[in-house]
């Protein structure tokens, strides 16, 4: 059975109703942002039962098998809601379509509503986890920085690898000649490594001082390398590319094909 992954957010918004209670809202969208659904939740019904009822028709009509969610505090409620729906909850910051749509709603929906609270306290942000050593499967692999052109990725990227994931094109407007930086992992076990990494919910590659950090899931952080020669060029190109970057897996630098290819975008999730 093929995986059908959508993105979900169930949380309060910076809007108060006429009783002074916060607006709670369910947002649900497919990874490409082509189908987006918003439903307010009565403040006295913020529970897993209401959430299950709201999700059920969308799960049924779209054969959804997995839901990505980036808010750690809401995972227990979401997991309970998905029990009986045969849907697996994926803790993940890989919610690019949802993040762009949520940002759009802040500008064009919430700010226009009576009771909008522009100075409302943002959701709490946890302290970043200390990077952990890489799992054994990745240790000792060779790697290098690389660059690709945005136009080439848009035209051909979906055919480059058996494993991976791209981004929702509609939210990213870049000239075709924009340089997209990335990290390339070389391994004689490239196919097996790409298959293994496909379950990691890749979020972004970060450079911190002399360290290269791979971030996955909601809060997992992995020390990919302790030296980052050439990282300055990566960071500059990433800034010019709206935070877009990639991770690729290949058998060796001379190989004609990729085993895995993931596009990522660094985003502030609130």
Coordinates of C-alpha atoms in Angstrom, one line a residue:
X1 CA 0.0 0.0 0.0
X2 CA 1.4 3.3 -1.1
X3 CA 2.0 6.0 1.6
X4 CA -0.2 9.0 1.3
X5 CA 1.2 11.8 3.5
X6 CA -0.6 15.0 4.4
X7 CA 0.4 17.8 6.8
X8 CA -1.7 18.8 9.8
X9 CA -1.7 21.6 12.5
X10 CA -4.2 21.7 15.3
X11 CA -3.5 24.7 17.5
X12 CA -4.7 28.1 18.8
X13 CA -4.4 31.2 16.7
X14 CA -3.7 34.9 17.7
X15 CA -7.4 35.7 17.6
X16 CA -9.9 36.0 20.5
X17 CA -13.6 35.4 20.2
X18 CA -16.3 37.6 21.7
X19 CA -16.0 35.6 24.9
X20 CA -12.3 36.4 25.1
X21 CA -11.3 32.8 24.2
X22 CA -8.6 31.9 21.7
X23 CA -9.6 30.6 18.3
X24 CA -8.6 27.0 17.8
X25 CA -8.3 25.7 14.3
X26 CA -7.5 22.6 12.3
X27 CA -5.4 23.0 9.2
X28 CA -4.9 20.1 6.8
X29 CA -3.1 20.1 3.5
X30 CA -1.4 17.8 1.0
X31 CA 2.4 18.1 0.6
X32 CA 2.0 20.1 -2.6
X33 CA -0.4 22.6 -1.1
X34 CA -3.0 21.9 -3.8
X35 CA -5.7 20.9 -1.3
X36 CA -6.0 22.9 1.9
X37 CA -8.7 22.7 4.5
X38 CA -9.3 24.9 7.5
X39 CA -11.9 24.2 10.2
X40 CA -12.4 26.2 13.5
X41 CA -12.9 24.2 16.7
X42 CA -15.1 25.4 19.5
X43 CA -12.8 26.2 22.5
X44 CA -14.8 23.8 24.7
X45 CA -14.3 20.9 22.3
X46 CA -10.5 20.9 22.0
X47 CA -10.0 17.2 22.4
X48 CA -9.1 14.1 20.5
X49 CA -12.8 13.1 19.8
X50 CA -13.5 16.4 18.0
X51 CA -10.2 16.1 16.1
X52 CA -10.9 12.5 15.0
X53 CA -14.4 13.5 13.7
X54 CA -12.9 16.4 11.8
X55 CA -10.1 14.3 10.2
X56 CA -12.2 11.3 9.4
X57 CA -13.8 12.4 6.1
X58 CA -10.5 13.8 4.8
X59 CA -8.7 10.6 5.7
X60 CA -11.4 8.5 4.0
X61 CA -11.8 10.6 0.8
X62 CA -8.0 11.0 0.2
X63 CA -6.8 7.6 1.4
X64 CA -4.4 9.3 3.8
X65 CA -2.1 6.9 5.6
X66 CA 0.3 9.4 7.4
X67 CA 0.0 12.8 8.9
X68 CA 3.0 15.0 9.5
X69 CA 2.9 17.3 12.6
X70 CA 5.5 19.7 13.8
X71 CA 4.1 20.7 17.3
X72 CA 5.4 18.3 20.0
X73 CA 2.8 19.4 22.6
X74 CA 0.0 18.3 20.3
X75 CA 1.3 14.9 19.3
X76 CA -0.4 12.9 22.1
X77 CA -3.8 14.4 21.2
X78 CA -3.2 13.9 17.5
X79 CA -2.1 10.3 18.0
X80 CA -5.2 9.5 20.0
X81 CA -7.4 11.1 17.4
X82 CA -5.8 8.9 14.7
X83 CA -6.3 5.7 16.5
X84 CA -9.1 3.9 14.7
X85 CA -8.5 5.9 11.5
X86 CA -5.5 3.7 10.6
X87 CA -3.3 6.8 10.2
X88 CA 0.2 7.0 11.4
X89 CA 1.4 10.3 12.9
X90 CA 4.9 11.4 11.8
X91 CA 6.6 13.9 14.1
X92 CA 8.2 16.1 11.4
X93 CA 9.4 19.6 10.5
X94 CA 9.1 18.6 6.9
X95 CA 5.8 20.5 6.5
X96 CA 6.8 23.1 3.9
X97 CA 3.3 23.5 2.3
X98 CA 1.7 23.8 5.7
X99 CA 4.3 26.3 6.9
X100 CA 3.8 28.6 3.8
X101 CA 0.0 28.3 4.1
X102 CA 0.1 29.1 7.8
X103 CA 2.3 32.1 7.2
X104 CA -0.1 33.2 4.4
X105 CA -3.1 32.9 6.8
X106 CA -1.4 35.1 9.4
X107 CA -1.1 37.8 6.8
X108 CA -4.4 37.5 5.0
X109 CA -6.9 35.8 7.4
X110 CA -6.1 36.2 11.1
X111 CA -5.0 39.8 10.8
X112 CA -8.4 40.7 9.2
X113 CA -10.4 39.0 11.9
X114 CA -12.1 40.8 14.9
X115 CA -10.2 40.0 18.0
X116 CA -6.8 39.7 16.3
X117 CA -4.0 39.9 18.8
X118 CA -0.8 40.9 16.9
X119 CA 1.2 40.9 20.1
X120 CA 0.0 37.6 21.4
X121 CA 2.7 35.4 22.8
X122 CA 4.1 33.0 20.2
X123 CA 4.1 29.3 20.9
X124 CA 7.0 28.3 23.1
X125 CA 10.2 27.3 21.4
X126 CA 12.2 24.6 23.0
X127 CA 15.9 24.6 23.5
X128 CA 17.7 22.9 20.6
X129 CA 18.8 19.4 21.4
X130 CA 22.5 18.7 21.6
X131 CA 23.5 17.0 18.4
X132 CA 23.9 13.3 18.8
X133 CA 26.5 11.0 17.1
X134 CA 25.4 9.8 13.7
X135 CA 23.9 6.3 13.6
X136 CA 26.3 3.5 12.7
X137 CA 25.0 3.3 9.1
X138 CA 26.2 6.8 8.3
X139 CA 29.5 6.8 10.1
X140 CA 32.6 6.7 7.9
X141 CA 30.8 7.7 4.7
X142 CA 32.5 10.2 2.4
X143 CA 30.7 13.4 1.7
X144 CA 31.1 16.7 -0.2
X145 CA 29.3 20.0 -0.8
X146 CA 27.5 20.3 -4.1
X147 CA 25.5 22.8 -6.2
X148 CA 22.6 22.3 -8.6
X149 CA 20.5 24.8 -10.7
X150 CA 16.9 25.4 -9.7
X151 CA 15.7 25.1 -13.3
X152 CA 17.3 21.6 -13.6
X153 CA 15.8 20.4 -10.4
X154 CA 12.3 21.6 -11.4
X155 CA 12.5 20.0 -14.8
X156 CA 14.3 16.7 -14.0
X157 CA 14.5 16.3 -10.2
X158 CA 11.6 13.9 -9.9
X159 CA 13.4 11.4 -12.1
X160 CA 16.8 11.5 -10.4
X161 CA 16.4 9.0 -7.6
X162 CA 14.2 6.1 -6.4
X163 CA 14.1 7.6 -2.9
X164 CA 13.6 11.2 -1.9
X165 CA 11.1 14.1 -1.9
X166 CA 10.9 17.5 -3.6
X167 CA 9.1 20.7 -2.5
X168 CA 5.8 22.3 -3.3
X169 CA 6.7 24.4 -6.4
X170 CA 3.9 26.9 -6.0
X171 CA 5.4 28.4 -2.8
X172 CA 8.9 28.8 -4.1
X173 CA 9.6 31.5 -6.7
X174 CA 13.2 31.3 -7.9
X175 CA 14.9 32.1 -11.2
X176 CA 16.0 29.0 -13.1
X177 CA 19.7 29.9 -12.7
X178 CA 19.5 30.1 -8.9
X179 CA 22.2 28.0 -7.4
X180 CA 20.8 25.4 -4.9
X181 CA 23.5 24.2 -2.5
X182 CA 23.5 20.8 -0.9
X183 CA 25.3 17.9 0.8
X184 CA 26.2 14.8 -1.1
X185 CA 26.9 11.5 0.7
X186 CA 29.0 8.8 -1.1
X187 CA 28.5 5.2 -0.2
X188 CA 28.9 1.8 -2.0
X189 CA 25.7 0.9 -0.2
X190 CA 23.9 4.0 -1.7
X191 CA 20.6 2.3 -2.4
X192 CA 20.3 0.7 1.0
X193 CA 21.4 4.0 2.7
X194 CA 18.8 6.0 0.7
X195 CA 16.0 3.5 1.6
X196 CA 17.0 3.7 5.3
X197 CA 17.2 7.5 5.2
X198 CA 13.8 7.8 3.6
X199 CA 12.2 7.1 6.9
X200 CA 14.0 9.9 8.7
X201 CA 11.8 12.9 8.0
X202 CA 14.7 15.1 6.8
X203 CA 14.2 18.7 7.9
X204 CA 17.4 20.7 7.1
X205 CA 21.1 20.9 7.1
X206 CA 22.6 23.5 9.4
X207 CA 26.1 24.8 9.8
X208 CA 27.0 25.8 13.4
X209 CA 30.6 27.0 13.8
X210 CA 32.8 24.2 12.7
X211 CA 30.0 21.6 12.7
X212 CA 27.6 20.4 10.1
X213 CA 24.3 19.3 11.7
X214 CA 21.6 17.2 10.1
X215 CA 18.2 17.8 11.6
X216 CA 15.3 15.3 11.4
X217 CA 11.9 14.7 12.8
X218 CA 10.7 17.4 15.2
X219 CA 13.8 17.9 17.3
X220 CA 16.4 15.3 16.4
X221 CA 19.8 16.8 15.6
X222 CA 22.8 14.7 14.4
X223 CA 26.5 15.7 14.2
X224 CA 27.2 15.0 10.6
X225 CA 30.8 16.4 10.5
X226 CA 33.0 18.3 12.9
X227 CA 34.8 20.2 10.1
X228 CA 32.9 22.2 7.4
X229 CA 35.5 23.4 4.9
X230 CA 33.5 25.3 2.2
X231 CA 30.4 25.8 4.4
X232 CA 30.6 29.5 3.9
X233 CA 29.6 29.1 0.2
X234 CA 26.8 26.7 1.2
X235 CA 25.4 29.2 3.7
X236 CA 25.6 32.1 1.2
X237 CA 23.9 30.1 -1.6
X238 CA 21.2 28.9 0.8
X239 CA 20.4 32.4 1.8
X240 CA 20.1 33.5 -1.9
X241 CA 17.9 30.4 -2.5
X242 CA 15.2 31.2 0.1
X243 CA 16.6 28.6 2.4
X244 CA 16.3 25.8 -0.2
X245 CA 19.0 23.1 -0.2
X246 CA 19.3 19.4 -0.9
X247 CA 20.8 16.2 0.4
X248 CA 21.8 13.6 -2.2
X249 CA 23.1 10.0 -1.9
X250 CA 25.4 8.5 -4.6
X251 CA 27.7 5.5 -4.9
X252 CA 30.7 7.7 -5.9
X253 CA 31.5 11.1 -7.5
X254 CA 31.6 9.5 -11.0
X255 CA 28.3 7.8 -10.8
X256 CA 25.7 8.8 -13.4
X257 CA 22.7 8.4 -11.1
X258 CA 21.6 9.2 -7.6
X259 CA 20.1 6.7 -5.1
X260 CA 18.4 9.4 -3.0
X261 CA 17.6 13.1 -3.5
X262 CA 15.7 15.3 -1.0
X263 CA 15.0 19.0 -1.3
X264 CA 14.6 20.9 2.0
X265 CA 13.8 24.5 3.0
X266 CA 14.8 26.1 6.2
X267 CA 11.7 27.6 7.8
X268 CA 10.7 29.3 11.0
X269 CA 7.8 27.2 12.3
X270 CA 5.4 29.0 14.7

